[in-house]
Amino acid sequence: MAETIQQQLQQLVLIPEASKVNVSASLANESWQAGGLGSLKSQNEEIIEQLGPIIQSAYRTGKDELFKKQVSLFASKKDAEILKLCGDNHQQFVDSLGNLLKIKQNTNDLQEKVLKLNSDLQKTGEGVLNSKQEMLELKKKYRNIELALAATKKCTKVVYMISEFEEQVQAKMYYEAINTLEELKEAYIQRVKGYKLGSIIAESFPAMASNLKSAALSDMREWLYGLKKFMREVGSYLSDSMSKRQEKWNSRNKNITKNEYVSSAVQFVLDEETEDEQEIKIDLEPLYMCLFVHEKLGFEAEFTKSYANDRKAQINLVMSTTEKLFSKSLFEFENMIYDIIGFFIIENNVILSSPDFRSKTDVDVLWDFVVDSLSTIIAKNIQQILEHEAISISVKKILTDFTFTMEEHSFDVQKLRELIAAIFNY
């Protein structure tokens, strides 16, 4: 009976030797998949359920004490087997545990070294990073310096040209100043267009053009003022020259009746012995330079109007002299006639050299004004002129020379001839 109980317990609890490994692996795998302790508990419950019938049979047959002893004996055997198994593998377990502890220690040491190396690497990397950052900052500064130098060179050239423009204006080199201004507008301003200086310079172009225009206009008006003396000299020279030619003509042609009129053009053709007259040189350069400047700057119409107004004011000033014109010396009257001759000779030269700028119609209007004004002046002083024979003869000669001179330069003198004829019955 005892042997039977041992066999039942052996069959119930022990696993055949051939399947120990597979069953253990299977149980371990099932235990892992099922959640560990829960799976083992389930297996124990199954074993207890199988023990139930055996225990019940032992108590039914009255062999419960024997069953207890056999169970105790079975447990003792198994304990002995466990102790034997542990004794055989204890040293290996201890050695493995020692090796594991050494590995753990080595791992800790290695971890400390890795941490230290990581710390050193971080410090080194931080230094490298700082150096790289400094290098990038220096590179950026160097690039900014290069850009600043390039911008400075561009701006320096433009500023130099502006300074050169100012010097050219002051030196009255208006042609060069125009070229410099155009070059600044078309080429060099593009170099500094992206800089603040570029916008400042672009905004200053109108002021620069205005300064240039004002300087050229000032020179032209100064030239006009200087013409006051020159046109009197021109008038005196042409009037004296005409007087000499008239004397030669009269002495050669005594048979011509007193009231017969021969134009100065005819006299000039017929007078083969007339000496060559000195050529009158009129410097119109200030006028044409001013015209050139205004054309280039787009103010040609404005300048044409300004010049016309200036010349009108100048001839008005000449005709406004009415006091002491017919004194015994007739000095003031002669000077007025000389001024008129010189004025219109200059205007005639301007018309011939630049018809698009100064039209003959405008000059003819001024000429008609002068003839009418002269007629009015003589009419107001006719009594004083006719009272003194010497004054009358001199006025007649001055007006005659004036008429011939202006006719020679293609001015309409019909009203002047009529005036002379009306006063002196000529």
Short mmCIF file of C-alpha atoms in Angstrom, two decimals, residues 2-361:
data_model
loop_
_atom_site.label_atom_id
_atom_site.label_comp_id
_atom_site.label_asym_id
_atom_site.label_seq_id
_atom_site.Cartn_x
_atom_site.Cartn_y
_atom_site.Cartn_z
CA ALA A 2 2.83 2.40 0.89
CA GLU A 3 4.48 1.71 -2.44
CA THR A 4 1.25 2.43 -4.27
CA ILE A 5 0.91 5.82 -2.57
CA GLN A 6 4.51 6.69 -3.50
CA GLN A 7 3.84 5.81 -7.13
CA GLN A 8 0.70 7.94 -7.24
CA LEU A 9 2.51 10.92 -5.76
CA GLN A 10 5.38 10.40 -8.16
CA GLN A 11 3.06 10.30 -11.14
CA LEU A 12 1.14 13.30 -9.90
CA VAL A 13 4.03 15.63 -9.02
CA LEU A 14 7.17 14.52 -10.81
CA ILE A 15 7.79 15.09 -14.51
CA PRO A 16 9.51 12.38 -16.52
CA GLU A 17 13.23 13.03 -16.99
CA ALA A 18 12.97 13.00 -20.75
CA SER A 19 10.55 15.93 -20.79
CA LYS A 20 11.98 18.01 -17.92
CA VAL A 21 13.65 20.57 -20.09
CA ASN A 22 10.78 20.95 -22.58
CA VAL A 23 8.17 21.08 -19.84
CA SER A 24 10.22 23.59 -17.84
CA ALA A 25 10.67 25.72 -20.93
CA SER A 26 7.00 25.38 -21.74
CA LEU A 27 5.99 26.25 -18.18
CA ALA A 28 8.38 29.20 -18.14
CA ASN A 29 7.06 30.44 -21.46
CA GLU A 30 3.46 29.95 -20.36
CA SER A 31 4.23 31.63 -17.05
CA TRP A 32 5.75 34.62 -18.88
CA GLN A 33 2.90 34.87 -21.36
CA ALA A 34 0.19 34.37 -18.71
CA GLY A 35 1.62 36.88 -16.32
CA GLY A 36 4.01 34.91 -14.04
CA LEU A 37 2.57 33.88 -10.63
CA GLY A 38 -0.99 33.70 -11.82
CA SER A 39 -0.13 30.83 -14.19
CA LEU A 40 1.77 28.85 -11.49
CA LYS A 41 -1.16 29.24 -9.11
CA SER A 42 -3.46 27.76 -11.72
CA GLN A 43 -1.18 24.71 -12.10
CA ASN A 44 -1.07 24.18 -8.30
CA GLU A 45 -4.85 24.22 -8.16
CA GLU A 46 -5.00 21.50 -10.82
CA ILE A 47 -2.57 19.32 -8.82
CA ILE A 48 -4.66 19.79 -5.66
CA GLU A 49 -7.78 18.79 -7.55
CA GLN A 50 -6.04 15.59 -8.65
CA LEU A 51 -4.94 14.91 -5.03
CA GLY A 52 -8.55 15.05 -3.88
CA PRO A 53 -9.59 11.54 -4.99
CA ILE A 54 -6.36 10.02 -3.60
CA ILE A 55 -6.84 11.63 -0.18
CA GLN A 56 -10.51 10.63 -0.18
CA SER A 57 -9.61 6.99 -0.97
CA ALA A 58 -7.00 6.94 1.84
CA TYR A 59 -9.49 8.18 4.43
CA ARG A 60 -12.21 5.86 3.20
CA THR A 61 -10.00 2.82 3.67
CA GLY A 62 -8.70 4.08 7.04
CA LYS A 63 -5.17 4.52 5.82
CA ASP A 64 -4.95 8.22 6.39
CA GLU A 65 -2.03 7.94 8.81
CA LEU A 66 -0.11 5.86 6.38
CA PHE A 67 -0.86 8.44 3.65
CA LYS A 68 0.48 11.24 5.84
CA LYS A 69 3.68 9.34 6.53
CA GLN A 70 4.16 8.59 2.86
CA VAL A 71 3.56 12.22 1.96
CA SER A 72 6.12 13.29 4.58
CA LEU A 73 8.55 10.69 3.32
CA PHE A 74 7.98 11.82 -0.26
CA ALA A 75 8.55 15.43 0.71
CA SER A 76 11.75 14.51 2.56
CA LYS A 77 13.08 12.72 -0.50
CA LYS A 78 12.35 15.69 -2.67
CA ASP A 79 14.02 18.03 -0.18
CA ALA A 80 17.07 15.82 -0.26
CA GLU A 81 17.08 15.90 -4.05
CA ILE A 82 16.79 19.69 -4.01
CA LEU A 83 19.63 20.00 -1.51
CA LYS A 84 21.78 17.69 -3.58
CA LEU A 85 20.97 19.65 -6.76
CA CYS A 86 21.78 22.95 -5.07
CA GLY A 87 24.96 21.55 -3.57
CA ASP A 88 26.23 20.40 -6.95
CA ASN A 89 25.66 23.88 -8.55
CA HIS A 90 26.34 26.14 -5.57
CA GLN A 91 29.97 26.92 -6.40
CA GLN A 92 29.10 27.74 -9.99
CA PHE A 93 26.32 29.99 -8.74
CA VAL A 94 28.69 31.73 -6.32
CA ASP A 95 31.32 32.12 -9.04
CA SER A 96 28.74 33.47 -11.46
CA LEU A 97 27.48 35.86 -8.83
CA GLY A 98 31.06 37.03 -8.18
CA ASN A 99 31.63 37.52 -11.88
CA LEU A 100 28.37 39.39 -12.08
CA LEU A 101 29.44 41.68 -9.24
CA LYS A 102 32.79 42.28 -10.96
CA ILE A 103 30.99 43.04 -14.21
CA LYS A 104 28.72 45.40 -12.32
CA GLN A 105 31.73 47.12 -10.75
CA ASN A 106 33.48 47.34 -14.10
CA THR A 107 30.28 48.64 -15.59
CA ASN A 108 30.06 51.31 -12.89
CA ASP A 109 33.70 52.26 -13.47
CA LEU A 110 33.14 52.36 -17.20
CA GLN A 111 30.02 54.44 -16.70
CA GLU A 112 31.96 56.90 -14.55
CA LYS A 113 34.66 57.10 -17.21
CA VAL A 114 32.03 57.59 -19.91
CA LEU A 115 30.37 60.31 -17.84
CA LYS A 116 33.73 62.00 -17.23
CA LEU A 117 34.61 61.68 -20.91
CA ASN A 118 31.20 63.08 -21.82
CA SER A 119 31.74 66.00 -19.42
CA ASP A 120 35.19 66.66 -20.89
CA LEU A 121 33.76 66.38 -24.38
CA GLN A 122 30.98 68.81 -23.53
CA LYS A 123 33.49 71.29 -22.13
CA THR A 124 35.68 70.89 -25.19
CA GLY A 125 32.64 71.13 -27.45
CA GLU A 126 31.49 74.24 -25.62
CA GLY A 127 34.91 75.81 -26.22
CA VAL A 128 34.83 74.80 -29.87
CA LEU A 129 31.29 76.14 -30.16
CA ASN A 130 32.32 79.45 -28.59
CA SER A 131 35.34 79.62 -30.89
CA LYS A 132 33.14 78.88 -33.87
CA GLN A 133 30.67 81.54 -32.76
CA GLU A 134 33.49 84.05 -32.38
CA MET A 135 34.84 83.07 -35.78
CA LEU A 136 31.40 83.57 -37.34
CA GLU A 137 31.10 86.97 -35.67
CA LEU A 138 34.56 87.95 -36.91
CA LYS A 139 33.70 86.70 -40.39
CA LYS A 140 30.49 88.71 -40.30
CA LYS A 141 32.39 91.82 -39.18
CA TYR A 142 34.98 91.26 -41.89
CA ARG A 143 32.22 90.95 -44.47
CA ASN A 144 30.61 94.12 -43.17
CA ILE A 145 33.96 95.90 -43.39
CA GLU A 146 34.38 94.72 -46.98
CA LEU A 147 30.88 95.94 -47.85
CA ALA A 148 31.54 99.23 -46.08
CA LEU A 149 34.79 99.70 -47.99
CA ALA A 150 33.08 98.91 -51.30
CA ALA A 151 30.23 101.30 -50.47
CA THR A 152 32.73 103.95 -49.39
CA LYS A 153 34.57 103.66 -52.69
CA LYS A 154 31.32 104.03 -54.62
CA CYS A 155 30.17 106.95 -52.50
CA THR A 156 33.59 108.59 -52.60
CA LYS A 157 33.53 108.65 -56.40
CA VAL A 158 30.05 110.17 -56.44
CA VAL A 159 30.92 112.74 -53.77
CA TYR A 160 34.10 113.59 -55.68
CA MET A 161 32.05 114.18 -58.83
CA ILE A 162 29.64 116.43 -56.93
CA SER A 163 32.60 118.42 -55.61
CA GLU A 164 34.00 118.55 -59.14
CA PHE A 165 30.64 119.83 -60.39
CA GLU A 166 30.65 122.64 -57.82
CA GLU A 167 34.20 123.60 -58.78
CA GLN A 168 33.27 123.63 -62.46
CA VAL A 169 30.28 125.90 -61.79
CA GLN A 170 32.44 128.29 -59.76
CA ALA A 171 35.07 128.27 -62.52
CA LYS A 172 32.32 129.03 -65.09
CA MET A 173 33.07 125.73 -66.88
CA TYR A 174 29.41 125.20 -67.64
CA TYR A 175 29.87 122.74 -70.50
CA GLU A 176 31.94 120.45 -68.27
CA ALA A 177 29.48 120.95 -65.40
CA ILE A 178 26.58 119.83 -67.61
CA ASN A 179 28.49 116.69 -68.61
CA THR A 180 29.35 115.95 -64.98
CA LEU A 181 25.72 116.38 -63.90
CA GLU A 182 24.47 114.11 -66.69
CA GLU A 183 27.09 111.51 -65.84
CA LEU A 184 26.03 111.64 -62.21
CA LYS A 185 22.37 111.15 -63.12
CA GLU A 186 22.86 108.39 -65.67
CA ALA A 187 25.73 106.33 -64.29
CA TYR A 188 27.20 107.03 -60.90
CA ILE A 189 23.93 107.51 -59.03
CA GLN A 190 23.19 103.84 -59.80
CA ARG A 191 26.21 102.90 -57.70
CA VAL A 192 24.77 104.45 -54.55
CA LYS A 193 21.09 103.93 -55.31
CA GLY A 194 20.70 101.43 -52.49
CA TYR A 195 22.27 103.69 -49.88
CA LYS A 196 20.77 106.62 -48.01
CA LEU A 197 23.39 108.85 -49.61
CA GLY A 198 21.96 107.90 -53.00
CA SER A 199 18.50 109.23 -52.12
CA ILE A 200 20.03 112.41 -50.66
CA ILE A 201 22.04 113.01 -53.84
CA ALA A 202 19.04 112.24 -56.06
CA GLU A 203 17.01 114.81 -54.12
CA SER A 204 19.80 117.37 -54.58
CA PHE A 205 19.81 117.12 -58.40
CA PRO A 206 17.14 119.83 -58.86
CA ALA A 207 19.11 122.18 -56.58
CA MET A 208 22.33 121.43 -58.48
CA ALA A 209 20.59 122.12 -61.80
CA SER A 210 19.13 125.33 -60.37
CA ASN A 211 22.56 126.49 -59.17
CA LEU A 212 24.06 125.80 -62.58
CA LYS A 213 21.22 127.59 -64.34
CA SER A 214 21.45 130.57 -62.00
CA ALA A 215 25.22 130.84 -62.45
CA ALA A 216 24.96 130.75 -66.26
CA LEU A 217 22.08 133.24 -66.20
CA SER A 218 24.02 135.55 -63.91
CA ASP A 219 26.97 135.49 -66.30
CA MET A 220 24.68 136.19 -69.24
CA ARG A 221 23.07 139.15 -67.48
CA GLU A 222 26.47 140.45 -66.51
CA TRP A 223 27.38 140.17 -70.18
CA LEU A 224 24.22 142.06 -71.11
CA TYR A 225 25.11 144.79 -68.65
CA GLY A 226 28.58 144.98 -70.16
CA LEU A 227 27.00 145.34 -73.60
CA LYS A 228 25.75 148.78 -72.63
CA LYS A 229 29.18 150.29 -73.24
CA PHE A 230 29.99 147.96 -76.12
CA MET A 231 26.80 148.63 -78.07
CA ARG A 232 27.44 152.38 -77.80
CA GLU A 233 30.90 151.81 -79.25
CA VAL A 234 29.42 149.67 -82.03
CA GLY A 235 26.78 152.31 -82.77
CA SER A 236 29.37 155.10 -82.80
CA TYR A 237 31.68 153.17 -85.09
CA LEU A 238 28.96 152.20 -87.58
CA SER A 239 27.44 155.69 -87.56
CA ASP A 240 30.82 157.36 -88.15
CA SER A 241 31.61 154.86 -90.89
CA MET A 242 28.31 155.58 -92.58
CA SER A 243 28.90 159.34 -92.25
CA LYS A 244 32.26 159.05 -94.00
CA ARG A 245 30.77 157.01 -96.79
CA GLN A 246 27.99 159.56 -97.20
CA GLU A 247 30.52 162.37 -97.47
CA LYS A 248 32.45 160.47 -100.15
CA TRP A 249 29.26 159.77 -102.03
CA ASN A 250 28.10 163.37 -101.86
CA SER A 251 31.45 164.74 -102.99
CA ARG A 252 31.52 162.34 -105.92
CA ASN A 253 27.93 162.84 -106.97
CA LYS A 254 27.36 166.59 -106.78
CA ASN A 255 24.92 166.42 -109.66
CA ILE A 256 22.34 164.57 -107.51
CA THR A 257 19.60 166.91 -106.52
CA LYS A 258 19.16 167.81 -102.91
CA ASN A 259 15.88 165.97 -102.49
CA GLU A 260 16.94 162.82 -104.33
CA TYR A 261 17.29 159.81 -102.07
CA VAL A 262 19.74 156.99 -102.73
CA SER A 263 19.78 154.06 -100.35
CA SER A 264 22.92 153.12 -98.48
CA ALA A 265 22.92 149.70 -100.16
CA VAL A 266 23.10 151.32 -103.59
CA GLN A 267 25.77 153.71 -102.39
CA PHE A 268 27.81 150.82 -101.03
CA VAL A 269 27.68 148.98 -104.37
CA LEU A 270 28.52 152.07 -106.41
CA ASP A 271 31.30 153.23 -104.12
CA GLU A 272 34.18 151.14 -105.47
CA GLU A 273 36.75 153.10 -103.55
CA THR A 274 35.20 152.46 -100.16
CA GLU A 275 37.86 151.32 -97.76
CA ASP A 276 37.49 147.98 -96.05
CA GLU A 277 35.73 148.48 -92.77
CA GLN A 278 37.04 146.87 -89.65
CA GLU A 279 35.05 143.76 -88.86
CA ILE A 280 32.96 144.09 -85.73
CA LYS A 281 33.41 141.11 -83.46
CA ILE A 282 30.56 140.54 -81.05
CA ASP A 283 31.23 137.95 -78.38
CA LEU A 284 27.99 136.01 -77.98
CA GLU A 285 29.56 133.10 -76.10
CA PRO A 286 27.97 133.93 -72.70
CA LEU A 287 24.57 134.03 -74.38
CA TYR A 288 25.00 130.74 -76.20
CA MET A 289 26.52 129.04 -73.17
CA CYS A 290 23.53 130.10 -71.11
CA LEU A 291 21.23 128.88 -73.88
CA PHE A 292 23.09 125.55 -73.98
CA VAL A 293 22.75 125.11 -70.22
CA HIS A 294 19.02 125.87 -70.28
CA GLU A 295 18.47 123.51 -73.22
CA LYS A 296 20.25 120.64 -71.45
CA LEU A 297 18.33 121.26 -68.23
CA GLY A 298 14.99 121.53 -70.03
CA PHE A 299 14.43 125.27 -69.47
CA GLU A 300 14.90 126.56 -73.03
CA ALA A 301 11.44 128.17 -73.26
CA GLU A 302 11.91 129.83 -69.87
CA PHE A 303 15.28 131.24 -70.91
CA THR A 304 13.96 132.49 -74.26
CA LYS A 305 11.24 134.39 -72.45
CA SER A 306 13.67 135.69 -69.83
CA TYR A 307 16.11 136.92 -72.48
CA ALA A 308 13.32 138.64 -74.42
CA ASN A 309 12.15 140.40 -71.25
CA ASP A 310 15.69 141.47 -70.36
CA ARG A 311 16.31 142.91 -73.82
CA LYS A 312 12.96 144.67 -73.80
CA ALA A 313 13.78 146.21 -70.43
CA GLN A 314 17.19 147.26 -71.74
CA ILE A 315 15.84 149.07 -74.81
CA ASN A 316 13.12 150.65 -72.66
CA LEU A 317 15.87 152.01 -70.45
CA VAL A 318 17.65 153.44 -73.49
CA MET A 319 14.49 155.15 -74.73
CA SER A 320 13.64 156.51 -71.28
CA THR A 321 16.47 159.08 -71.46
CA THR A 322 14.66 162.30 -72.47
CA GLU A 323 16.42 165.06 -70.55
CA LYS A 324 18.98 167.33 -72.25
CA LEU A 325 18.77 165.33 -75.46
CA PHE A 326 18.82 168.41 -77.63
CA SER A 327 21.29 170.61 -75.83
CA LYS A 328 23.88 172.47 -77.88
CA SER A 329 26.31 169.52 -77.83
CA LEU A 330 23.64 166.90 -78.66
CA PHE A 331 25.83 164.51 -76.67
CA GLU A 332 22.93 162.68 -75.01
CA PHE A 333 20.98 162.38 -78.26
CA GLU A 334 23.98 160.97 -80.10
CA ASN A 335 24.60 158.44 -77.34
CA MET A 336 20.97 157.33 -77.44
CA ILE A 337 21.18 156.81 -81.23
CA TYR A 338 24.47 154.92 -80.82
CA ASP A 339 22.89 152.72 -78.14
CA ILE A 340 19.95 151.96 -80.44
CA ILE A 341 22.24 151.06 -83.34
CA GLY A 342 24.44 148.85 -81.17
CA PHE A 343 21.41 147.19 -79.56
CA PHE A 344 19.85 146.13 -82.86
CA ILE A 345 23.16 145.17 -84.49
CA ILE A 346 23.69 142.74 -81.61
CA GLU A 347 20.12 141.45 -81.95
CA ASN A 348 20.65 141.04 -85.68
CA ASN A 349 23.74 138.92 -85.02
CA VAL A 350 21.77 136.77 -82.58
CA ILE A 351 19.02 136.26 -85.18
CA LEU A 352 21.50 135.28 -87.88
CA SER A 353 23.43 132.87 -85.66
CA SER A 354 20.47 131.33 -83.81
CA PRO A 355 17.12 131.88 -85.57
CA ASP A 356 15.40 129.18 -83.50
CA PHE A 357 16.20 131.06 -80.32
CA ARG A 358 15.57 134.68 -81.34
CA SER A 359 12.96 135.36 -84.01
CA LYS A 360 13.10 138.37 -86.31
CA THR A 361 9.47 139.08 -85.52
#
